Amino acid sequence: MTKTRQAPKRERILDVAEELFALRGYDGVTLRQIANNAGVDVALASYHFGKKLDLFNAVFERRAAHLNSARLDALEACQASADAAGPTVEQIIEAFLRPLELAQETGDPGWQNYLALIAYINNSPYWGPRMMSKLFDGLVSAFIAALRKALPGARDEDIYWCYHNLSGALTLTLAQTGRIDKLSGGKCLSADFEAAYDHMIPFVAAGFREVCGRSGKKRA
Amino acid sequence: MTKTRQAPKRERILDVAEELFALRGYDGVTLRQIANNAGVDVALASYHFGKKLDLFNAVFERRAAHLNSARLDALEACQASADAAGPTVEQIIEAFLRPLELAQETGDPGWQNYLALIAYINNSPYWGPRMMSKLFDGLVSAFIAALRKALPGARDEDIYWCYHNLSGALTLTLAQTGRIDKLSGGKCLSADFEAAYDHMIPFVAAGFREVCGRSGKKRA
DNA sequence: TTTATTTTTCAACGCTTGTTGAAATAGAGC
DNA sequence: GCTCTATTTCAACAAGCGTTGAAAAATAAA
């Protein structure tokens, strides 16, 4: 089974699908729009991926493993460099968010579209339940466990609500709607992930500590 | 021009459109689906509202004024009952969020669908820019001004990023994806707006104070 | 009841959709 | 060169789309 031959247009289809699905959603994009923007015949998408829904899933699967291992690596790294009490809340949130920035810094604009697409499904009552668990449940469980250790005595219920707030703030950031640009008169930019996380990390860490009890206080 | 005659099916179309658009998005719903679920002929939607996009806009306009004045009233009420220094961050956030809960408590499930629909457009790079400003810019400006006064010395940039985090947490709550239900094993429920705001208010207020400086400290 | 107006349905239009089978093209191994 | 397989295009399909004009039904006014 020779694997040498590769299909360059196959990747172009994935790139364009990623971009358009992120902007308009699954139903807002036609296979012909994808094919035209990729400079390819309509039938080629069906040849490579099957049904439209299979193409949608293929877009997610292309980068999922890479993204998840980058974030898990960051968590393990901050756990390895911590003392016996484990990493602080800030350090855990940092490990949760910063790899997303690195993905953008590769210069591949596809990563930005991919993250916007994840924001789309996470906020969707239709797609969320059938896609988020499959993609991220393992990752989220690992971070929740770390947070639980960093916040001794906290009630599980409180931790999950706080994680929900974190997930929402992150989701709106990834969606890149440009709303904060207009509201702030250009002082803040949706595309500036670094600034977003610089503000989100202390914001979220303070929220966790406030809601989950003072026991998880900031350490030096 | 007699206005006495009313069209009962017109409201049913709006109700069903609200529900289906919130679940599947603008492009994920057909006029025939809306008509069938409303027990009505397809052409009736065009008769009452014109194009599909006009129906979409009509759904938003039906409840927009009611919602905005409820939230503005809450802001003015907490400002009226405050001392010269103005309301605290908690009180402002409370005025921003609690009216959304009241809307749900009317028992009209349409409000829940409406709020989920707002979450959909706020998170959408396509719909957000062309709809959110028109609906909520005035309201948001009033709350930002109140927060600025409650956080003296804070940089505008920081306030906007904090508001962005609040907006994201709220948006994911309104979207009602049910993800927190599954993650928490049933300990937390997406439909429980009261619990969501009970956790969101102290979480967000602590975040604002952490990021926007200690000057806006909690007051008795 | 008759008339006038609004509401609702019926029937159909031109167009786009996702999908498919067959034909054409291209590249690797011989 | 030829052969085989993977890739890509071509052409067309049945189904569903938003939209519309005219007919029918319902309601209000007279």
Coordinates of C-alpha atoms (C1' of nucleotides) in Angstrom, one line a residue:
Chain A
M1 CA 0.0 0.0 0.0
T2 CA 2.0 3.0 -1.2
K3 CA 1.3 6.1 0.7
T4 CA 3.7 8.3 -1.3
R5 CA 1.1 9.9 -3.4
Q6 CA -0.5 12.9 -1.7
A7 CA -3.4 15.0 -2.6
P8 CA -2.5 18.7 -2.2
K9 CA -6.1 19.9 -3.0
R10 CA -7.4 17.8 -0.1
E11 CA -5.7 20.0 2.4
R12 CA -6.9 23.1 0.6
I13 CA -10.4 21.9 0.9
L14 CA -9.9 21.4 4.7
D15 CA -8.4 24.9 5.0
V16 CA -11.2 26.6 3.2
A17 CA -13.9 24.5 5.0
E18 CA -12.3 25.5 8.3
E19 CA -12.4 29.1 7.5
L20 CA -15.9 29.3 6.1
F21 CA -17.5 27.0 8.7
A22 CA -16.0 29.2 11.4
L23 CA -17.5 32.3 9.9
R24 CA -20.9 31.1 8.9
G25 CA -21.5 27.8 10.7
Y26 CA -22.3 24.4 9.2
D27 CA -25.5 25.2 7.5
G28 CA -24.3 28.6 6.3
V29 CA -21.7 27.2 4.0
T30 CA -22.3 25.1 0.8
L31 CA -20.0 22.6 -0.7
R32 CA -19.8 24.7 -3.8
Q33 CA -18.6 27.7 -1.9
I34 CA -15.9 25.6 -0.3
A35 CA -14.9 24.1 -3.7
N36 CA -14.9 27.5 -5.4
N37 CA -12.7 29.1 -2.8
A38 CA -10.4 26.1 -2.9
G39 CA -10.2 26.2 -6.7
V40 CA -11.6 22.7 -7.0
D41 CA -14.5 20.9 -8.4
V42 CA -17.5 20.2 -6.1
A43 CA -17.3 16.5 -6.4
L44 CA -13.8 16.4 -5.0
A45 CA -14.9 17.1 -1.4
S46 CA -17.2 14.1 -1.7
Y47 CA -14.4 12.0 -3.1
H48 CA -12.1 12.7 -0.2
F49 CA -14.4 13.0 2.7
G50 CA -17.8 11.6 1.8
K51 CA -20.8 13.5 3.1
K52 CA -20.8 17.1 4.1
L53 CA -21.0 16.1 7.7
D54 CA -17.9 13.9 7.3
L55 CA -16.0 16.9 6.0
F56 CA -17.1 18.9 9.0
N57 CA -15.8 16.2 11.3
A58 CA -12.6 15.9 9.3
V59 CA -11.8 19.5 9.9
F60 CA -12.1 19.0 13.6
E61 CA -10.0 15.8 13.7
R62 CA -7.1 17.3 11.8
R63 CA -5.9 19.5 14.6
A64 CA -7.5 18.0 17.7
A65 CA -4.7 15.7 18.9
H66 CA -2.1 18.4 18.4
L67 CA -4.1 21.0 20.3
N68 CA -4.9 18.6 23.2
S69 CA -1.4 17.4 23.7
A70 CA 0.0 20.9 23.7
R71 CA -2.4 21.9 26.5
L72 CA -1.8 18.7 28.4
D73 CA 1.9 19.1 28.1
A74 CA 1.6 22.7 29.5
L75 CA -0.4 21.3 32.5
E76 CA 2.2 18.6 33.2
A77 CA 5.0 21.1 32.9
C78 CA 3.6 23.4 35.5
Q79 CA 2.8 20.5 37.7
A80 CA 6.4 19.2 37.4
S81 CA 7.9 22.6 38.4
A82 CA 5.6 23.1 41.4
D83 CA 6.2 22.1 45.0
A84 CA 4.3 19.4 46.8
A85 CA 1.2 21.6 47.1
G86 CA 0.9 21.6 43.3
P87 CA 0.6 24.6 41.0
T88 CA -1.4 27.7 41.8
V89 CA -4.7 28.5 40.2
E90 CA -2.9 31.1 38.0
Q91 CA -0.4 28.6 36.8
I92 CA -3.2 26.1 35.9
I93 CA -5.2 28.7 34.0
E94 CA -2.1 29.8 32.3
A95 CA -1.5 26.3 31.1
F96 CA -5.0 26.1 29.9
L97 CA -4.9 29.3 27.9
R98 CA -1.4 30.0 26.7
P99 CA -1.0 27.1 24.3
L100 CA -3.9 28.5 22.3
E101 CA -1.8 31.6 21.8
L102 CA 1.1 29.5 20.6
A103 CA -1.1 27.8 18.1
Q104 CA -1.8 31.2 16.7
E105 CA 1.9 32.2 16.7
T106 CA 2.8 29.5 14.3
G107 CA 1.8 31.9 11.7
D108 CA -0.7 29.5 10.3
P109 CA -4.0 31.4 10.0
G110 CA -5.7 28.0 10.0
W111 CA -5.3 27.7 13.7
Q112 CA -7.2 30.9 14.2
N113 CA -10.1 29.6 12.1
Y114 CA -9.9 26.3 13.9
L115 CA -10.3 27.9 17.3
A116 CA -13.1 30.1 16.1
L117 CA -14.8 27.0 14.9
I118 CA -14.5 25.4 18.3
A119 CA -16.0 28.5 19.8
Y120 CA -18.9 28.1 17.3
I121 CA -19.7 24.5 18.4
N122 CA -19.1 25.1 22.1
N123 CA -21.7 27.9 22.1
S124 CA -24.2 25.9 20.0
P125 CA -27.0 24.0 21.7
Y126 CA -27.1 21.7 18.7
W127 CA -23.5 21.0 18.0
G128 CA -22.1 21.4 21.5
P129 CA -23.5 18.3 23.1
R130 CA -22.5 16.0 20.2
M131 CA -19.0 17.4 19.6
M132 CA -17.5 19.0 22.7
S133 CA -17.4 15.9 24.9
K134 CA -15.7 13.8 22.3
L135 CA -13.0 16.5 21.7
F136 CA -12.3 17.9 25.1
D137 CA -13.7 15.8 28.0
G138 CA -10.4 14.2 28.8
L139 CA -8.5 17.5 28.7
V140 CA -11.1 19.3 30.9
S141 CA -11.2 16.5 33.5
A142 CA -7.4 16.8 33.9
F143 CA -7.6 20.6 34.5
I144 CA -10.6 20.3 36.8
A145 CA -8.6 17.8 38.9
A146 CA -5.7 20.1 39.1
L147 CA -7.9 23.0 40.1
R148 CA -9.6 20.9 42.8
K149 CA -6.2 20.2 44.3
A150 CA -5.3 23.9 44.1
L151 CA -8.5 24.8 45.9
P152 CA -8.7 22.5 48.9
G153 CA -12.1 22.4 50.5
A154 CA -13.9 23.9 47.5
R155 CA -17.2 22.4 46.6
D156 CA -17.3 20.6 43.3
E157 CA -20.4 22.5 42.3
D158 CA -18.5 25.8 42.7
I159 CA -15.5 24.6 40.7
Y160 CA -17.7 23.6 37.8
W161 CA -19.5 26.9 37.7
C162 CA -16.2 28.7 37.8
Y163 CA -14.9 26.6 35.0
H164 CA -18.1 27.4 33.1
N165 CA -17.3 31.1 33.4
L166 CA -13.8 30.5 32.2
S167 CA -15.0 28.5 29.3
G168 CA -17.4 31.3 28.3
A169 CA -14.8 34.0 28.5
L170 CA -12.5 31.9 26.4
T171 CA -15.1 31.0 23.9
L172 CA -16.1 34.6 23.2
T173 CA -12.4 35.4 22.7
L174 CA -11.9 32.5 20.3
A175 CA -15.0 33.5 18.3
Q176 CA -13.2 36.7 17.2
T177 CA -16.4 38.7 16.7
G178 CA -14.6 42.0 16.8
R179 CA -17.2 43.4 19.2
I180 CA -14.7 44.5 21.9
D181 CA -12.9 46.4 19.2
K182 CA -15.9 48.6 18.5
L183 CA -17.1 48.9 22.1
S184 CA -13.6 50.0 23.3
G185 CA -13.1 52.4 20.3
G186 CA -10.0 50.4 19.2
K187 CA -8.4 50.3 22.7
C188 CA -8.8 46.5 22.7
L189 CA -8.5 44.2 19.7
S190 CA -10.2 40.8 19.3
A191 CA -7.2 39.5 17.4
D192 CA -4.8 40.3 20.3
F193 CA -4.9 36.9 22.0
E194 CA -2.0 37.8 24.2
A195 CA -3.7 40.9 25.6
A196 CA -6.9 38.8 26.1
Y197 CA -5.1 36.1 28.1
D198 CA -3.1 38.7 30.0
H199 CA -6.4 40.0 31.3
M200 CA -8.3 36.8 31.5
I201 CA -5.8 34.9 33.7
P202 CA -5.8 37.2 36.7
F203 CA -9.5 37.8 36.2
V204 CA -10.4 34.2 36.3
A205 CA -8.0 33.2 39.0
A206 CA -9.5 35.9 41.3
G207 CA -13.0 34.6 40.5
F208 CA -12.0 31.1 41.4
R209 CA -10.6 32.1 44.7
E210 CA -13.5 34.3 45.5
V211 CA -16.1 31.7 44.8
C212 CA -14.2 28.5 45.8
G213 CA -13.0 29.8 49.1
R214 CA -10.1 31.7 50.5
S215 CA -8.2 28.5 51.2
G216 CA -6.8 28.6 47.7
K217 CA -5.1 31.9 48.3
K218 CA -2.4 33.2 46.1
R219 CA 1.1 31.9 47.0
A220 CA 4.5 33.4 46.3
Chain B
M1 CA -57.0 52.5 9.7
T2 CA -58.5 49.9 12.1
K3 CA -56.0 48.1 14.2
T4 CA -58.5 45.9 16.0
R5 CA -58.0 42.9 13.9
Q6 CA -55.1 40.7 15.0
A7 CA -53.4 37.7 13.6
P8 CA -52.9 35.0 16.1
K9 CA -50.8 32.8 13.8
R10 CA -48.4 35.7 13.3
E11 CA -47.2 35.3 16.9
R12 CA -47.0 31.6 16.6
I13 CA -44.6 32.0 13.7
L14 CA -42.5 34.3 15.8
D15 CA -42.4 31.9 18.7
V16 CA -41.4 28.9 16.5
A17 CA -38.8 31.0 14.6
E18 CA -37.3 32.1 17.9
E19 CA -37.0 28.6 19.1
L20 CA -35.6 27.0 16.0
F21 CA -33.2 29.9 15.1
A22 CA -31.8 29.7 18.7
L23 CA -31.2 25.9 18.3
R24 CA -29.9 25.7 14.7
G25 CA -29.0 29.2 13.7
Y26 CA -30.3 31.3 10.8
D27 CA -29.1 29.0 8.0
G28 CA -30.0 25.8 9.8
V29 CA -33.7 26.5 9.8
T30 CA -36.0 26.6 6.7
L31 CA -39.2 28.6 6.4
R32 CA -41.0 25.3 5.9
Q33 CA -39.8 24.0 9.2
I34 CA -41.0 27.1 10.9
A35 CA -44.4 26.9 9.1
N36 CA -44.9 23.2 9.9
N37 CA -44.1 23.6 13.6
A38 CA -46.4 26.6 13.7
G39 CA -49.2 24.7 11.9
V40 CA -49.3 27.3 9.2
D41 CA -48.7 27.5 5.4
V42 CA -45.2 28.5 4.2
A43 CA -46.5 31.6 2.5
L44 CA -47.8 33.1 5.7
A45 CA -44.4 34.0 7.0
S46 CA -43.7 35.9 3.8
Y47 CA -47.1 37.6 4.0
H48 CA -46.4 38.9 7.6
F49 CA -42.7 39.5 7.5
G50 CA -41.4 39.6 4.0
K51 CA -38.1 37.9 3.4
K52 CA -36.6 35.3 5.7
L53 CA -34.1 37.9 7.0
D54 CA -36.9 40.2 7.9
L55 CA -38.5 37.5 10.0
F56 CA -35.2 37.0 11.7
N57 CA -35.0 40.7 12.5
A58 CA -38.6 40.7 13.6
V59 CA -37.9 38.0 16.2
F60 CA -35.2 40.2 17.7
E61 CA -37.2 43.4 17.7
R62 CA -40.2 41.9 19.4
R63 CA -38.6 41.6 22.8
A64 CA -35.6 44.0 22.5
A65 CA -37.2 47.1 24.1
H66 CA -38.7 45.2 27.0
L67 CA -35.4 43.5 27.8
N68 CA -33.3 46.7 27.6
S69 CA -35.6 48.8 29.7
A70 CA -35.8 46.1 32.4
R71 CA -32.0 46.1 32.6
L72 CA -31.7 49.8 32.5
D73 CA -34.3 50.1 35.2
A74 CA -32.3 47.8 37.4
L75 CA -29.2 49.9 36.9
E76 CA -31.0 53.1 37.8
A77 CA -32.6 51.5 40.8
C78 CA -29.3 50.4 42.2
Q79 CA -27.8 53.8 41.5
A80 CA -30.7 55.5 43.2
S81 CA -30.3 53.4 46.4
A82 CA -26.5 53.9 46.6
D83 CA -24.6 56.6 48.4
A84 CA -22.6 59.4 46.8
A85 CA -19.8 57.0 45.8
G86 CA -22.3 55.1 43.6
P87 CA -23.2 51.4 43.6
T88 CA -20.5 48.7 44.1
V89 CA -19.2 46.5 41.3
E90 CA -21.4 43.6 42.7
Q91 CA -24.5 45.8 42.6
I92 CA -23.8 46.8 39.0
I93 CA -23.2 43.3 37.8
E94 CA -26.3 42.2 39.7
A95 CA -28.4 44.8 37.8
F96 CA -26.8 43.6 34.6
L97 CA -27.7 39.9 35.1
R98 CA -30.7 39.5 37.3
P99 CA -33.3 41.0 34.9
L100 CA -32.4 38.1 32.5
E101 CA -33.5 35.7 35.2
L102 CA -36.8 37.6 35.7
A103 CA -37.4 37.3 32.0
Q104 CA -37.2 33.6 32.4
E105 CA -39.4 33.6 35.5
T106 CA -42.4 35.0 33.6
G107 CA -43.0 31.4 32.7
D108 CA -42.8 32.2 29.0
P109 CA -40.4 29.8 27.5
G110 CA -40.0 32.2 24.6
W111 CA -37.7 34.3 26.7
Q112 CA -35.4 31.5 27.2
N113 CA -35.2 30.9 23.4
Y114 CA -34.8 34.6 22.9
L115 CA -31.8 34.8 25.2
A116 CA -30.3 31.7 23.6
L117 CA -30.7 33.4 20.2
I118 CA -28.9 36.5 21.5
A119 CA -26.1 34.2 22.6
Y120 CA -26.0 32.8 19.1
I121 CA -25.5 36.1 17.4
N122 CA -23.1 37.5 20.1
N123 CA -20.8 34.6 19.5
S124 CA -21.0 34.7 15.7
P125 CA -18.4 36.5 13.7
Y126 CA -20.9 37.0 11.0
W127 CA -24.0 38.1 12.9
G128 CA -22.4 39.7 15.9
P129 CA -21.0 42.8 14.2
R130 CA -24.2 43.5 12.3
M131 CA -26.7 42.9 15.1
M132 CA -25.2 43.3 18.6
S133 CA -24.3 47.0 18.3
K134 CA -27.8 47.9 17.2
L135 CA -29.4 46.0 20.0
F136 CA -27.2 46.6 23.0
D137 CA -24.6 49.4 22.5
G138 CA -26.6 51.9 24.5
L139 CA -27.2 49.5 27.4
V140 CA -23.6 48.4 27.5
S141 CA -22.3 52.0 27.5
A142 CA -24.5 52.8 30.5
F143 CA -23.1 49.8 32.5
I144 CA -19.5 50.6 31.5
A145 CA -19.9 54.1 32.7
A146 CA -21.3 52.9 36.0
L147 CA -18.4 50.4 36.3
R148 CA -15.9 53.1 35.5
K149 CA -17.2 55.2 38.4
A150 CA -17.1 52.2 40.8
L151 CA -13.5 51.5 39.8
P152 CA -11.8 54.9 40.1
G153 CA -8.4 55.0 38.5
A154 CA -8.9 51.9 36.4
R155 CA -7.7 52.0 32.8
D156 CA -10.4 51.9 30.2
E157 CA -8.6 49.1 28.4
D158 CA -8.8 46.9 31.5
I159 CA -12.5 47.7 32.1
Y160 CA -13.3 46.6 28.5
W161 CA -11.4 43.4 28.8
C162 CA -13.1 42.6 32.0
Y163 CA -16.5 43.4 30.5
H164 CA -15.5 41.0 27.6
N165 CA -15.0 38.2 30.1
L166 CA -18.3 39.0 31.7
S167 CA -20.0 39.0 28.3
G168 CA -18.5 35.7 27.4
A169 CA -19.5 33.9 30.6
L170 CA -23.0 35.3 30.2
T171 CA -23.2 34.3 26.6
L172 CA -22.3 30.7 27.3
T173 CA -24.9 30.6 30.0
L174 CA -27.6 32.0 27.8
A175 CA -26.7 29.5 25.0
Q176 CA -28.0 26.7 27.2
T177 CA -25.8 24.0 25.7
G178 CA -26.1 21.6 28.6
R179 CA -22.4 21.1 28.6
I180 CA -21.9 21.9 32.3
D181 CA -24.6 19.4 33.1
K182 CA -22.6 16.6 31.6
L183 CA -19.2 17.8 32.9
S184 CA -20.4 18.1 36.5
G185 CA -22.3 14.9 36.4
G186 CA -25.6 16.7 37.1
K187 CA -24.3 18.8 40.0
C188 CA -24.8 21.9 37.9
L189 CA -27.7 22.5 35.4
S190 CA -27.6 24.8 32.4
A191 CA -31.3 25.7 32.9
D192 CA -30.6 26.9 36.4
F193 CA -30.1 30.6 35.7
E194 CA -30.3 31.5 39.4
A195 CA -27.4 29.3 40.3
A196 CA -25.5 30.5 37.3
Y197 CA -25.8 34.1 38.3
D198 CA -25.2 33.3 42.0
H199 CA -21.8 32.1 41.0
M200 CA -21.2 34.5 38.2
I201 CA -21.7 37.7 40.2
P202 CA -19.0 37.2 42.8
F203 CA -16.7 35.6 40.2
V204 CA -16.9 38.5 37.9
A205 CA -16.8 41.2 40.6
A206 CA -13.6 39.7 42.0
G207 CA -12.1 39.6 38.5
F208 CA -12.9 43.3 37.9
R209 CA -11.3 44.3 41.2
E210 CA -8.2 42.2 40.6
V211 CA -7.6 43.5 37.1
C212 CA -8.9 47.0 37.5
G213 CA -7.0 47.8 40.7
R214 CA -7.6 47.5 44.4
S215 CA -9.1 51.0 44.6
G216 CA -12.5 49.6 43.7
K217 CA -12.5 47.4 46.8
K218 CA -15.5 45.8 48.3
R219 CA -17.6 48.1 50.5
A220 CA -20.0 47.3 53.3
Chain C
dT1 C1' -76.9 40.1 3.9
dT2 C1' -73.7 42.6 1.4
dT3 C1' -69.3 44.8 1.0
dA4 C1' -64.6 45.6 1.9
dT5 C1' -60.4 44.3 4.0
dT6 C1' -57.3 41.3 6.2
dT7 C1' -55.7 36.8 6.8
dT8 C1' -54.5 32.3 5.2
dT9 C1' -53.9 28.7 1.8
dC10 C1' -52.9 26.8 -2.7
dA11 C1' -49.9 26.0 -6.4
dA12 C1' -46.1 26.8 -8.7
dC13 C1' -41.8 29.3 -10.2
dG14 C1' -36.7 29.3 -10.9
dC15 C1' -32.7 28.3 -8.4
dT16 C1' -29.5 25.9 -5.3
dT17 C1' -28.5 22.1 -2.6
dG18 C1' -25.8 17.6 -1.5
dT19 C1' -24.7 13.6 -3.9
dT20 C1' -23.3 10.3 -7.5
dG21 C1' -21.6 7.5 -11.7
dA22 C1' -18.8 7.8 -15.4
dA23 C1' -15.2 10.0 -17.8
dA24 C1' -10.8 12.3 -18.0
dT25 C1' -6.2 13.3 -16.0
dA26 C1' -2.0 12.4 -13.6
dG27 C1' 1.7 9.9 -11.4
dA28 C1' 4.3 5.5 -9.9
dG29 C1' 6.1 1.0 -11.0
dC30 C1' 7.4 -1.9 -14.4
Chain D
dG1 C1' 6.7 2.9 -23.8
dC2 C1' 2.5 0.6 -21.0
dT3 C1' -0.4 -0.4 -16.7
dC4 C1' -2.5 0.3 -12.7
dT5 C1' -4.2 3.2 -9.2
dA6 C1' -5.2 7.6 -7.2
dT7 C1' -6.9 12.0 -8.2
dT8 C1' -9.8 15.3 -10.3
dT9 C1' -13.4 16.9 -13.3
dC10 C1' -17.7 16.6 -15.9
dA11 C1' -22.6 16.3 -16.1
dA12 C1' -26.6 15.4 -14.2
dC13 C1' -30.0 13.8 -10.6
dA14 C1' -33.9 14.3 -7.3
dA15 C1' -35.0 17.1 -3.5
dG16 C1' -35.5 21.1 -1.1
dC17 C1' -35.0 26.1 -1.0
dG18 C1' -37.1 31.1 -0.7
dT19 C1' -40.4 33.6 -2.9
dT20 C1' -44.6 35.0 -5.4
dG21 C1' -49.5 35.8 -7.6
dA22 C1' -53.9 34.4 -7.3
dA23 C1' -57.6 32.0 -5.1
dA24 C1' -60.0 31.0 -0.8
dA25 C1' -61.4 31.8 3.8
dA26 C1' -62.3 34.6 7.7
dT27 C1' -63.4 38.8 9.9
dA28 C1' -65.2 43.6 10.4
dA29 C1' -68.1 47.3 8.8
dA30 C1' -72.3 48.7 6.5

